[in-house]
mmCIF file of C-alpha atoms in Angstrom:
data_model
loop_
_atom_site.group_PDB
_atom_site.id
_atom_site.type_symbol
_atom_site.label_atom_id
_atom_site.label_comp_id
_atom_site.label_asym_id
_atom_site.label_seq_id
_atom_site.Cartn_x
_atom_site.Cartn_y
_atom_site.Cartn_z
ATOM 1 C CA MET A 14 0.000 0.000 0.000
ATOM 2 C CA ALA A 15 2.886 2.345 0.733
ATOM 3 C CA ASP A 16 4.068 2.170 -2.849
ATOM 4 C CA LEU A 17 0.553 2.830 -4.142
ATOM 5 C CA PHE A 18 0.221 5.793 -1.791
ATOM 6 C CA ASP A 19 3.535 7.248 -2.912
ATOM 7 C CA VAL A 20 2.525 7.024 -6.567
ATOM 8 C CA ALA A 21 -0.816 8.659 -5.853
ATOM 9 C CA ASN A 22 0.851 11.385 -3.828
ATOM 10 C CA PHE A 23 3.343 11.996 -6.618
ATOM 11 C CA LYS A 24 0.519 12.339 -9.136
ATOM 12 C CA ARG A 25 -1.320 14.804 -6.895
ATOM 13 C CA LYS A 26 1.821 16.942 -6.657
ATOM 14 C CA GLU A 27 2.238 16.823 -10.412
ATOM 15 C CA ARG A 28 -1.337 18.022 -10.928
ATOM 16 C CA THR A 29 -0.717 21.067 -8.717
ATOM 17 C CA LYS A 30 2.122 22.279 -10.925
ATOM 18 C CA PRO A 31 1.323 25.027 -13.430
ATOM 19 C CA LEU A 32 0.105 23.772 -16.780
ATOM 20 C CA ALA A 33 3.163 25.225 -18.529
ATOM 21 C CA ASP A 34 5.445 23.180 -16.267
ATOM 22 C CA ARG A 35 3.429 19.979 -16.667
ATOM 23 C CA MET A 36 3.476 20.272 -20.448
ATOM 24 C CA ARG A 37 7.248 20.608 -20.757
ATOM 25 C CA PRO A 38 8.507 18.323 -23.560
ATOM 26 C CA ASN A 39 10.349 15.172 -22.500
ATOM 27 C CA THR A 40 12.001 14.404 -25.849
ATOM 28 C CA LEU A 41 13.624 16.360 -28.663
ATOM 29 C CA ASP A 42 10.756 15.506 -30.998
ATOM 30 C CA GLU A 43 8.298 17.138 -28.602
ATOM 31 C CA VAL A 44 10.225 20.432 -28.658
ATOM 32 C CA LEU A 45 8.573 22.684 -31.225
ATOM 33 C CA GLY A 46 9.807 25.797 -32.966
ATOM 34 C CA GLN A 47 13.547 25.042 -32.967
ATOM 35 C CA ASP A 48 13.933 22.768 -35.980
ATOM 36 C CA HIS A 49 16.953 24.776 -37.150
ATOM 37 C CA LEU A 50 18.803 23.402 -34.098
ATOM 38 C CA ILE A 51 17.261 20.040 -33.260
ATOM 39 C CA GLY A 52 15.598 18.940 -36.491
ATOM 40 C CA PRO A 53 16.944 15.754 -38.112
ATOM 41 C CA GLY A 54 20.614 16.183 -38.990
ATOM 42 C CA LYS A 55 20.875 19.650 -37.448
ATOM 43 C CA PRO A 56 24.025 20.608 -35.494
ATOM 44 C CA LEU A 57 22.750 20.537 -31.921
ATOM 45 C CA ARG A 58 20.807 17.328 -32.465
ATOM 46 C CA ARG A 59 23.922 15.613 -33.817
ATOM 47 C CA LEU A 60 25.870 16.657 -30.723
ATOM 48 C CA ILE A 61 23.121 15.409 -28.416
ATOM 49 C CA GLU A 62 22.649 12.091 -30.189
ATOM 50 C CA GLY A 63 26.404 11.572 -30.247
ATOM 51 C CA ASP A 64 26.530 12.316 -26.508
ATOM 52 C CA GLN A 65 29.093 15.045 -27.205
ATOM 53 C CA ILE A 66 27.452 17.796 -25.196
ATOM 54 C CA PRO A 67 29.602 20.961 -25.067
ATOM 55 C CA SER A 68 29.110 23.868 -22.716
ATOM 56 C CA MET A 69 26.510 26.082 -24.353
ATOM 57 C CA ILE A 70 24.675 29.378 -24.145
ATOM 58 C CA PHE A 71 21.048 29.358 -25.274
ATOM 59 C CA TRP A 72 20.070 32.829 -26.462
ATOM 60 C CA GLY A 73 16.428 33.394 -27.232
ATOM 61 C CA PRO A 74 13.242 35.268 -26.298
ATOM 62 C CA PRO A 75 11.128 34.385 -23.248
ATOM 63 C CA GLY A 76 9.141 31.169 -23.568
ATOM 64 C CA SER A 77 11.162 29.832 -26.506
ATOM 65 C CA GLY A 78 12.169 26.655 -24.651
ATOM 66 C CA LYS A 79 15.658 27.345 -23.295
ATOM 67 C CA THR A 80 15.089 25.645 -19.922
ATOM 68 C CA THR A 81 13.071 22.843 -21.484
ATOM 69 C CA LEU A 82 15.747 22.043 -24.036
ATOM 70 C CA ALA A 83 18.421 21.981 -21.326
ATOM 71 C CA ARG A 84 16.342 19.499 -19.286
ATOM 72 C CA VAL A 85 15.780 17.259 -22.314
ATOM 73 C CA ILE A 86 19.509 17.265 -23.051
ATOM 74 C CA ALA A 87 20.296 16.281 -19.464
ATOM 75 C CA THR A 88 17.802 13.412 -19.651
ATOM 76 C CA LEU A 89 19.078 12.082 -22.966
ATOM 77 C CA SER A 90 22.723 12.286 -21.877
ATOM 78 C CA LYS A 91 21.915 10.601 -18.540
ATOM 79 C CA SER A 92 23.517 13.531 -16.767
ATOM 80 C CA LYS A 93 22.515 15.016 -13.448
ATOM 81 C CA PHE A 94 20.713 18.326 -13.932
ATOM 82 C CA ILE A 95 21.449 21.125 -11.454
ATOM 83 C CA PRO A 96 19.399 24.266 -12.161
ATOM 84 C CA LEU A 97 20.387 27.663 -10.765
ATOM 85 C CA SER A 98 18.849 31.071 -11.300
ATOM 86 C CA ALA A 99 21.325 33.917 -11.667
ATOM 87 C CA VAL A 100 18.785 36.171 -9.956
ATOM 88 C CA MET A 101 18.707 34.062 -6.781
ATOM 89 C CA SER A 102 22.165 32.416 -6.756
ATOM 90 C CA GLY A 103 25.753 33.454 -6.142
ATOM 91 C CA VAL A 104 29.310 32.128 -5.979
ATOM 92 C CA ASN A 105 28.525 29.919 -2.965
ATOM 93 C CA ASP A 106 25.766 28.177 -4.914
ATOM 94 C CA ILE A 107 28.187 27.596 -7.780
ATOM 95 C CA ARG A 108 30.724 26.067 -5.391
ATOM 96 C CA LEU A 109 28.109 23.762 -3.866
ATOM 97 C CA ALA A 110 27.034 22.611 -7.322
ATOM 98 C CA VAL A 111 30.649 21.973 -8.337
ATOM 99 C CA ARG A 112 31.346 19.938 -5.200
ATOM 100 C CA GLN A 113 28.264 17.829 -5.887
ATOM 101 C CA ALA A 114 29.352 17.369 -9.512
ATOM 102 C CA GLU A 115 32.834 16.271 -8.448
ATOM 103 C CA SER A 116 31.355 13.749 -6.000
ATOM 104 C CA ASP A 117 28.890 12.346 -8.534
ATOM 105 C CA GLU A 118 31.631 11.918 -11.111
ATOM 106 C CA LYS A 119 34.088 10.344 -8.674
ATOM 107 C CA TYR A 120 31.789 7.898 -6.909
ATOM 108 C CA HIS A 121 29.008 7.247 -9.414
ATOM 109 C CA GLY A 122 30.465 8.120 -12.809
ATOM 110 C CA ILE A 123 27.630 10.567 -13.421
ATOM 111 C CA ARG A 124 28.240 13.762 -15.369
ATOM 112 C CA THR A 125 26.588 17.015 -14.390
ATOM 113 C CA ILE A 126 24.881 19.657 -16.466
ATOM 114 C CA LEU A 127 24.844 22.958 -14.594
ATOM 115 C CA PHE A 128 22.000 25.055 -15.964
ATOM 116 C CA ILE A 129 22.041 28.764 -15.152
ATOM 117 C CA ASP A 130 18.925 30.670 -16.082
ATOM 118 C CA GLU A 131 19.342 34.359 -16.921
ATOM 119 C CA ILE A 132 23.105 33.966 -16.868
ATOM 120 C CA HIS A 133 23.455 37.562 -18.082
ATOM 121 C CA ARG A 134 22.480 38.653 -14.567
ATOM 122 C CA PHE A 135 25.645 37.156 -13.092
ATOM 123 C CA ASN A 136 28.326 39.792 -12.556
ATOM 124 C CA LYS A 137 31.908 39.371 -13.767
ATOM 125 C CA ALA A 138 33.123 37.735 -10.544
ATOM 126 C CA GLN A 139 30.278 35.230 -10.590
ATOM 127 C CA GLN A 140 30.876 34.377 -14.229
ATOM 128 C CA ASP A 141 34.620 34.083 -13.609
ATOM 129 C CA ALA A 142 33.910 31.574 -10.819
ATOM 130 C CA LEU A 143 32.543 29.190 -13.449
ATOM 131 C CA LEU A 144 35.607 29.292 -15.707
ATOM 132 C CA PRO A 145 37.935 26.646 -14.194
ATOM 133 C CA PHE A 146 35.132 24.095 -13.816
ATOM 134 C CA VAL A 147 33.832 24.611 -17.330
ATOM 135 C CA GLU A 148 37.364 24.425 -18.696
ATOM 136 C CA ASP A 149 38.309 21.169 -16.921
ATOM 137 C CA GLY A 150 34.945 19.544 -17.634
ATOM 138 C CA THR A 151 33.796 19.244 -14.016
ATOM 139 C CA VAL A 152 30.444 20.562 -15.227
ATOM 140 C CA THR A 153 28.883 21.067 -18.607
ATOM 141 C CA LEU A 154 27.468 24.571 -18.489
ATOM 142 C CA ILE A 155 24.223 25.471 -20.195
ATOM 143 C CA GLY A 156 23.377 29.124 -19.737
ATOM 144 C CA ALA A 157 20.097 30.702 -20.803
ATOM 145 C CA THR A 158 19.743 34.364 -21.669
ATOM 146 C CA THR A 159 17.334 36.712 -23.373
ATOM 147 C CA GLU A 160 20.133 39.251 -23.847
ATOM 148 C CA ASN A 161 22.877 39.302 -26.472
ATOM 149 C CA PRO A 162 25.650 37.150 -24.944
ATOM 150 C CA SER A 163 28.283 39.159 -26.818
ATOM 151 C CA PHE A 164 27.541 42.024 -24.450
ATOM 152 C CA GLU A 165 26.315 40.240 -21.321
ATOM 153 C CA VAL A 166 28.600 37.195 -20.978
ATOM 154 C CA ASN A 167 32.321 37.510 -20.223
ATOM 155 C CA ALA A 168 34.532 36.937 -23.244
ATOM 156 C CA ALA A 169 36.527 34.265 -21.387
ATOM 157 C CA LEU A 170 33.396 32.280 -20.564
ATOM 158 C CA LEU A 171 31.898 32.882 -23.992
ATOM 159 C CA SER A 172 35.017 31.466 -25.657
ATOM 160 C CA ARG A 173 34.504 28.204 -23.752
ATOM 161 C CA ALA A 174 30.846 27.804 -24.713
ATOM 162 C CA LYS A 175 29.005 27.424 -27.987
ATOM 163 C CA VAL A 176 26.158 29.859 -28.572
ATOM 164 C CA PHE A 177 22.886 28.529 -29.972
ATOM 165 C CA VAL A 178 20.168 31.009 -30.949
ATOM 166 C CA LEU A 179 16.595 29.899 -30.237
ATOM 167 C CA ASN A 180 13.872 31.419 -32.377
ATOM 168 C CA LYS A 181 10.612 32.911 -31.267
ATOM 169 C CA ILE A 182 8.063 30.083 -31.556
ATOM 170 C CA GLU A 183 5.744 30.524 -34.535
ATOM 171 C CA PRO A 184 1.971 30.810 -33.914
ATOM 172 C CA GLY A 185 1.322 27.500 -35.669
ATOM 173 C CA ASP A 186 3.608 25.657 -33.260
ATOM 174 C CA ILE A 187 2.122 27.417 -30.246
ATOM 175 C CA GLU A 188 -1.347 26.394 -31.432
ATOM 176 C CA ARG A 189 -0.167 22.775 -31.589
ATOM 177 C CA ILE A 190 1.143 23.101 -28.021
ATOM 178 C CA LEU A 191 -2.196 24.515 -26.863
ATOM 179 C CA ARG A 192 -4.225 21.788 -28.571
ATOM 180 C CA LYS A 193 -2.042 19.113 -27.022
ATOM 181 C CA ALA A 194 -2.498 20.710 -23.590
ATOM 182 C CA MET A 195 -6.255 20.707 -24.090
ATOM 183 C CA GLN A 196 -6.348 16.954 -24.800
ATOM 184 C CA ASP A 197 -3.457 15.438 -22.814
ATOM 185 C CA LYS A 198 -4.987 13.292 -20.054
ATOM 186 C CA GLU A 199 -1.790 12.829 -18.042
ATOM 187 C CA ARG A 200 -0.275 16.299 -18.055
ATOM 188 C CA GLY A 201 -2.829 18.608 -19.640
ATOM 189 C CA LEU A 202 -6.503 19.470 -19.276
ATOM 190 C CA GLY A 203 -7.578 15.971 -20.297
ATOM 191 C CA GLY A 204 -10.202 16.885 -22.840
ATOM 192 C CA ALA A 205 -12.399 18.391 -20.117
ATOM 193 C CA PHE A 206 -12.819 21.651 -22.042
ATOM 194 C CA THR A 207 -13.727 22.743 -25.537
ATOM 195 C CA ALA A 208 -12.614 25.925 -27.292
ATOM 196 C CA GLU A 209 -14.656 28.136 -29.598
ATOM 197 C CA ASP A 210 -13.544 28.258 -33.220
ATOM 198 C CA GLY A 211 -10.564 30.560 -33.676
ATOM 199 C CA VAL A 212 -9.891 31.022 -29.964
ATOM 200 C CA LEU A 213 -6.717 28.941 -29.805
ATOM 201 C CA GLU A 214 -5.467 30.447 -33.070
ATOM 202 C CA SER A 215 -5.917 33.958 -31.676
ATOM 203 C CA LEU A 216 -4.220 33.041 -28.417
ATOM 204 C CA ALA A 217 -1.292 31.557 -30.333
ATOM 205 C CA VAL A 218 -0.814 34.813 -32.250
ATOM 206 C CA LEU A 219 -1.145 37.066 -29.215
ATOM 207 C CA ALA A 220 1.348 34.969 -27.261
ATOM 208 C CA ASP A 221 4.036 36.539 -29.461
ATOM 209 C CA GLY A 222 6.226 33.447 -29.544
ATOM 210 C CA ASP A 223 6.030 32.746 -25.808
ATOM 211 C CA ALA A 224 4.671 29.240 -25.245
ATOM 212 C CA ARG A 225 4.782 29.610 -21.461
ATOM 213 C CA GLN A 226 2.586 32.705 -21.521
ATOM 214 C CA ALA A 227 0.135 31.017 -23.904
ATOM 215 C CA LEU A 228 -0.208 28.002 -21.591
ATOM 216 C CA ASN A 229 -0.577 30.268 -18.546
ATOM 217 C CA ALA A 230 -3.413 32.112 -20.261
ATOM 218 C CA LEU A 231 -5.060 28.834 -21.260
ATOM 219 C CA GLU A 232 -4.856 27.601 -17.674
ATOM 220 C CA LEU A 233 -6.423 30.809 -16.356
ATOM 221 C CA ALA A 234 -9.192 30.511 -18.927
ATOM 222 C CA SER A 235 -9.910 26.891 -17.928
ATOM 223 C CA ARG A 236 -10.379 27.961 -14.316
ATOM 224 C CA ALA A 237 -12.968 30.536 -15.351
ATOM 225 C CA THR A 238 -15.334 28.089 -17.084
ATOM 226 C CA LYS A 239 -16.913 24.696 -16.571
ATOM 227 C CA LYS A 240 -16.726 23.573 -20.177
ATOM 228 C CA ALA A 241 -16.324 25.991 -23.095
ATOM 229 C CA ILE A 242 -13.371 28.363 -23.432
ATOM 230 C CA THR A 243 -14.730 31.384 -25.246
ATOM 231 C CA ALA A 244 -13.174 34.448 -26.795
ATOM 232 C CA ASP A 245 -14.355 36.581 -23.869
ATOM 233 C CA ILE A 246 -12.770 34.256 -21.314
ATOM 234 C CA ILE A 247 -9.495 34.263 -23.260
ATOM 235 C CA LYS A 248 -9.647 38.046 -23.470
ATOM 236 C CA GLU A 249 -9.960 38.237 -19.676
ATOM 237 C CA ALA A 250 -7.096 35.777 -19.236
ATOM 238 C CA LEU A 251 -4.947 37.788 -21.620
ATOM 239 C CA GLN A 252 -5.582 40.954 -19.647
ATOM 240 C CA ARG A 253 -4.458 39.239 -16.469
ATOM 241 C CA THR A 254 -1.255 38.013 -18.075
ATOM 242 C CA HIS A 255 -0.621 41.261 -20.014
ATOM 243 C CA LEU A 256 -0.760 39.390 -23.289
ATOM 244 C CA LEU A 257 -3.280 41.821 -24.730
ATOM 245 C CA TYR A 258 -0.331 44.079 -25.549
ATOM 246 C CA ASP A 259 1.127 42.465 -28.657
ATOM 247 C CA LYS A 260 4.797 43.392 -28.584
ATOM 248 C CA SER A 261 5.281 42.724 -32.287
ATOM 249 C CA GLY A 262 1.894 43.897 -33.523
ATOM 250 C CA GLU A 263 0.579 47.173 -34.854
ATOM 251 C CA GLU A 264 -0.414 48.568 -31.451
ATOM 252 C CA HIS A 265 3.151 48.170 -30.200
ATOM 253 C CA TYR A 266 4.450 50.403 -32.983
ATOM 254 C CA ASN A 267 1.499 52.796 -32.681
ATOM 255 C CA ILE A 268 2.223 53.427 -29.012
ATOM 256 C CA ILE A 269 5.981 53.868 -29.347
ATOM 257 C CA SER A 270 5.247 56.283 -32.219
ATOM 258 C CA ALA A 271 2.792 58.149 -29.982
ATOM 259 C CA LEU A 272 5.455 58.453 -27.271
ATOM 260 C CA HIS A 273 8.067 59.714 -29.734
ATOM 261 C CA LYS A 274 5.735 62.296 -31.285
ATOM 262 C CA SER A 275 4.511 63.476 -27.878
ATOM 263 C CA LEU A 276 8.087 64.178 -26.801
ATOM 264 C CA ARG A 277 8.854 65.881 -30.106
ATOM 265 C CA GLY A 278 5.794 68.052 -29.515
ATOM 266 C CA SER A 279 7.049 68.923 -25.994
ATOM 267 C CA ASP A 280 3.995 67.403 -24.260
ATOM 268 C CA PRO A 281 5.150 65.761 -21.002
ATOM 269 C CA ASN A 282 1.639 64.636 -20.042
ATOM 270 C CA ALA A 283 1.058 62.689 -23.243
ATOM 271 C CA GLY A 284 4.595 61.341 -23.011
ATOM 272 C CA LEU A 285 3.959 59.970 -19.516
ATOM 273 C CA TYR A 286 0.644 58.429 -20.578
ATOM 274 C CA TRP A 287 2.107 56.531 -23.540
ATOM 275 C CA LEU A 288 5.099 55.484 -21.437
ATOM 276 C CA GLY A 289 2.710 54.045 -18.856
ATOM 277 C CA ARG A 290 0.665 52.263 -21.514
ATOM 278 C CA MET A 291 3.769 50.326 -22.548
ATOM 279 C CA LEU A 292 5.272 49.621 -19.142
ATOM 280 C CA GLU A 293 2.021 48.527 -17.484
ATOM 281 C CA ALA A 294 1.318 46.195 -20.422
ATOM 282 C CA GLY A 295 4.614 44.411 -19.840
ATOM 283 C CA GLU A 296 6.889 46.058 -22.403
ATOM 284 C CA ASP A 297 10.607 45.554 -21.829
ATOM 285 C CA PRO A 298 11.771 48.746 -20.046
ATOM 286 C CA LEU A 299 15.128 48.502 -21.808
ATOM 287 C CA TYR A 300 13.386 48.721 -25.172
ATOM 288 C CA VAL A 301 11.698 51.948 -24.060
ATOM 289 C CA ALA A 302 14.981 53.283 -22.676
ATOM 290 C CA ARG A 303 16.739 52.579 -25.985
ATOM 291 C CA ARG A 304 14.075 54.566 -27.837
ATOM 292 C CA LEU A 305 14.561 57.489 -25.416
ATOM 293 C CA ILE A 306 18.317 57.401 -26.032
ATOM 294 C CA ARG A 307 17.709 57.603 -29.764
ATOM 295 C CA PHE A 308 15.258 60.492 -29.300
ATOM 296 C CA ALA A 309 17.761 62.422 -27.176
ATOM 297 C CA SER A 310 20.144 62.783 -30.122
ATOM 298 C CA GLU A 311 17.704 62.664 -33.032
ATOM 299 C CA ASP A 312 15.298 65.355 -31.804
ATOM 300 C CA ILE A 313 17.337 67.318 -29.230
ATOM 301 C CA GLY A 314 21.022 66.782 -29.897
ATOM 302 C CA LEU A 315 23.288 69.724 -29.091
ATOM 303 C CA ALA A 316 20.338 71.967 -28.272
ATOM 304 C CA ASP A 317 20.631 70.312 -24.836
ATOM 305 C CA PRO A 318 23.518 67.809 -24.552
ATOM 306 C CA GLN A 319 22.277 66.785 -21.092
ATOM 307 C CA ALA A 320 19.293 65.084 -22.734
ATOM 308 C CA LEU A 321 21.499 62.181 -23.824
ATOM 309 C CA VAL A 322 22.993 61.950 -20.327
ATOM 310 C CA GLN A 323 19.498 61.699 -18.816
ATOM 311 C CA ALA A 324 18.402 59.048 -21.319
ATOM 312 C CA VAL A 325 21.506 56.886 -20.849
ATOM 313 C CA ALA A 326 21.189 57.181 -17.063
ATOM 314 C CA ALA A 327 17.575 56.004 -17.334
ATOM 315 C CA TYR A 328 18.722 52.983 -19.348
ATOM 316 C CA GLN A 329 21.380 52.100 -16.771
ATOM 317 C CA ALA A 330 18.915 52.458 -13.912
ATOM 318 C CA SER A 331 16.391 50.280 -15.754
ATOM 319 C CA HIS A 332 19.052 47.650 -16.393
ATOM 320 C CA MET A 333 20.035 47.568 -12.716
ATOM 321 C CA LEU A 334 16.567 47.656 -11.165
ATOM 322 C CA GLY A 335 14.075 46.379 -13.712
ATOM 323 C CA MET A 336 10.328 46.856 -13.363
ATOM 324 C CA PRO A 337 8.496 48.094 -11.419
ATOM 325 C CA GLU A 338 11.216 50.113 -9.675
ATOM 326 C CA CYS A 339 12.646 51.649 -12.845
ATOM 327 C CA ASN A 340 9.330 53.201 -13.911
ATOM 328 C CA VAL A 341 10.203 56.507 -12.184
ATOM 329 C CA HIS A 342 13.596 56.695 -13.903
ATOM 330 C CA LEU A 343 11.971 56.309 -17.317
ATOM 331 C CA ALA A 344 9.318 58.837 -16.304
ATOM 332 C CA GLN A 345 12.039 61.320 -15.311
ATOM 333 C CA ALA A 346 13.788 60.920 -18.651
ATOM 334 C CA THR A 347 10.495 61.197 -20.531
ATOM 335 C CA VAL A 348 9.563 64.502 -18.884
ATOM 336 C CA TYR A 349 13.092 65.895 -19.326
ATOM 337 C CA LEU A 350 13.104 65.062 -23.032
ATOM 338 C CA ALA A 351 9.645 66.563 -23.509
ATOM 339 C CA LEU A 352 10.647 69.851 -21.890
ATOM 340 C CA ALA A 353 14.098 70.133 -23.494
ATOM 341 C CA PRO A 354 14.692 72.479 -26.476
ATOM 342 C CA LYS A 355 14.468 70.615 -29.779
ATOM 343 C CA SER A 356 16.840 70.374 -32.741
ATOM 344 C CA ASN A 357 17.125 67.710 -35.436
ATOM 345 C CA ALA A 358 20.357 69.202 -36.823
ATOM 346 C CA LEU A 359 22.368 66.054 -36.036
ATOM 347 C CA TYR A 360 19.761 63.826 -37.649
ATOM 348 C CA GLU A 361 19.708 65.934 -40.817
ATOM 349 C CA ALA A 362 23.503 66.171 -40.905
ATOM 350 C CA TYR A 363 24.019 62.432 -40.769
ATOM 351 C CA ALA A 364 21.229 61.847 -43.288
ATOM 352 C CA ALA A 365 23.097 64.078 -45.741
ATOM 353 C CA VAL A 366 26.355 62.197 -45.074
ATOM 354 C CA LYS A 367 24.610 58.878 -45.627
ATOM 355 C CA GLU A 368 23.131 60.116 -48.909
ATOM 356 C CA ASP A 369 26.542 61.224 -50.228
ATOM 357 C CA ILE A 370 28.145 57.926 -49.237
ATOM 358 C CA ARG A 371 25.389 56.037 -51.011
ATOM 359 C CA ASP A 372 25.315 58.128 -54.175
ATOM 360 C CA LEU A 373 28.955 59.214 -54.669
ATOM 361 C CA PRO A 374 32.151 57.203 -55.250
ATOM 362 C CA ASN A 375 34.346 56.446 -52.244
ATOM 363 C CA GLU A 376 36.640 59.457 -52.359
ATOM 364 C CA PRO A 377 40.302 58.989 -51.315
ATOM 365 C CA VAL A 378 41.595 60.511 -48.085
ATOM 366 C CA PRO A 379 43.581 63.698 -48.914
ATOM 367 C CA LEU A 380 47.322 63.024 -48.755
ATOM 368 C CA HIS A 381 48.081 65.748 -46.219
ATOM 369 C CA ILE A 382 45.843 64.180 -43.519
ATOM 370 C CA ARG A 383 46.982 60.596 -44.073
ATOM 371 C CA ASN A 384 49.152 58.898 -41.484
ATOM 372 C CA ALA A 385 52.754 58.276 -42.558
ATOM 373 C CA PRO A 386 54.330 55.633 -40.274
ATOM 374 C CA THR A 387 56.861 54.421 -42.882
ATOM 375 C CA ALA A 388 59.509 56.095 -45.079
ATOM 376 C CA LEU A 389 57.752 54.804 -48.197
ATOM 377 C CA MET A 390 54.533 56.528 -47.223
ATOM 378 C CA LYS A 391 56.377 59.775 -46.543
ATOM 379 C CA ASN A 392 58.042 59.561 -49.955
ATOM 380 C CA LEU A 393 54.595 59.112 -51.502
ATOM 381 C CA GLY A 394 53.474 62.378 -49.938
ATOM 382 C CA TYR A 395 51.497 61.016 -47.000
ATOM 383 C CA GLY A 396 51.148 63.743 -44.363
ATOM 384 C CA LYS A 397 52.954 66.349 -46.470
ATOM 385 C CA GLY A 398 51.747 69.877 -45.777
ATOM 386 C CA TYR A 399 49.644 68.924 -42.770
ATOM 387 C CA LYS A 400 49.225 71.794 -40.319
ATOM 388 C CA TYR A 401 49.340 70.568 -36.734
ATOM 389 C CA ASN A 402 46.602 72.671 -35.145
ATOM 390 C CA PRO A 403 48.095 73.002 -31.610
ATOM 391 C CA ALA A 404 51.181 74.619 -33.160
ATOM 392 C CA PHE A 405 49.116 77.597 -34.303
ATOM 393 C CA GLU A 406 47.613 80.282 -32.106
ATOM 394 C CA GLY A 407 44.615 81.063 -34.257
ATOM 395 C CA PRO A 408 42.283 79.140 -36.545
ATOM 396 C CA VAL A 409 44.011 77.019 -39.175
ATOM 397 C CA GLU A 410 42.911 77.160 -42.803
ATOM 398 C CA GLN A 411 43.026 73.537 -43.882
ATOM 399 C CA GLU A 412 40.759 71.239 -45.882
ATOM 400 C CA TYR A 413 39.789 67.897 -44.358
ATOM 401 C CA LEU A 414 37.182 66.697 -46.839
ATOM 402 C CA PRO A 415 38.085 64.883 -50.072
ATOM 403 C CA GLU A 416 38.885 67.089 -53.057
ATOM 404 C CA LYS A 417 35.525 66.554 -54.762
ATOM 405 C CA LEU A 418 33.607 67.411 -51.591
ATOM 406 C CA LYS A 419 35.374 70.666 -50.779
ATOM 407 C CA GLY A 420 32.953 73.160 -49.299
ATOM 408 C CA ARG A 421 30.307 70.522 -48.541
ATOM 409 C CA ARG A 422 28.505 71.420 -45.323
ATOM 410 C CA TYR A 423 26.611 68.751 -43.413
ATOM 411 C CA TRP A 424 26.279 70.453 -40.064
ATOM 412 C CA ASN A 425 23.728 73.256 -39.920
ATOM 413 C CA PRO A 426 23.045 74.379 -36.361
ATOM 414 C CA LYS A 427 20.070 76.423 -37.548
ATOM 415 C CA VAL A 428 18.105 73.303 -38.461
ATOM 416 C CA LYS A 429 15.205 72.765 -36.037
#
């Protein structure tokens, strides 16, 4: 009876897990949306099937299957799986995991996959702590990140890991995941619910490539009905999970355009409203901060050089704190940019440069402003006649543009 009780208890615990967790794929063939990596004959699949698992970084958007794929790999390679979150863990956790990996290898011959979610949140010291153990093979590292690893992962660690890019999951694949969840009797909703025509298709589109969010919304919807999942129920579930804001759809671009134009029109109230519409709907604060940085130079520029300082500071604060704490920093930058004097002189200047580069031949650098590190170059006239500006007390008459562009003026401070 004890064994029967344990099995029943295990099943009860499984049923209390979120639907998204219960529906995690157990095999490579169940993982959808990443055929470019794990389809038949693809590079990562060959490594897995050959049991030649290297240390890896999975880079992809939220809900694209980074954690799931790492778990499947650990299962197929018969390795122990130790998951850590960079948000909650530190160097001591890494050391504990390494000691466990060393013990498992020594006494049981079991390899260890150390999975670190959001590895970009580890600082340099924490990332450096991984290096010797990745290098000597004590652990096989699989890091997951939504940020570009070229900027967020130390070069030394990055050189010891292979980067695999996971794609946003297409709506068709998300719909297949949802339909399976609806019918699966062991892990899903067991066929206890029906869905109105078009409801699952709409949910798959609005999920914006995030299978986890789609399953969370489906689970919320199932709790709000006894049988039929309708469009209205899904709409309510989407509002609760912030999925109603489609980050790749038309409304996304409409609202960021509204924010930009409100700031250009020096309206801080409208700017704050459109900022709030994005942040409260779940938009990435760093995306908003990047747009503010662009605005600071495109629409203000040298009319108020502090605008760029404010925008960059808001980005840094958002990166350090995240939502909801960083909302006031973005609000501060938004109001500052709205009230600052406006000038698009830099934008117009670079546009003119870009046009000339596109339409004209690549003009040679004038000889007198070329560097002349060798005797041959000096004999060819490199640097001849160059006037070293600090050697003169007043302005120096000297041409720096190519011969055919003499007199061309890109910068016009009077442009508004």
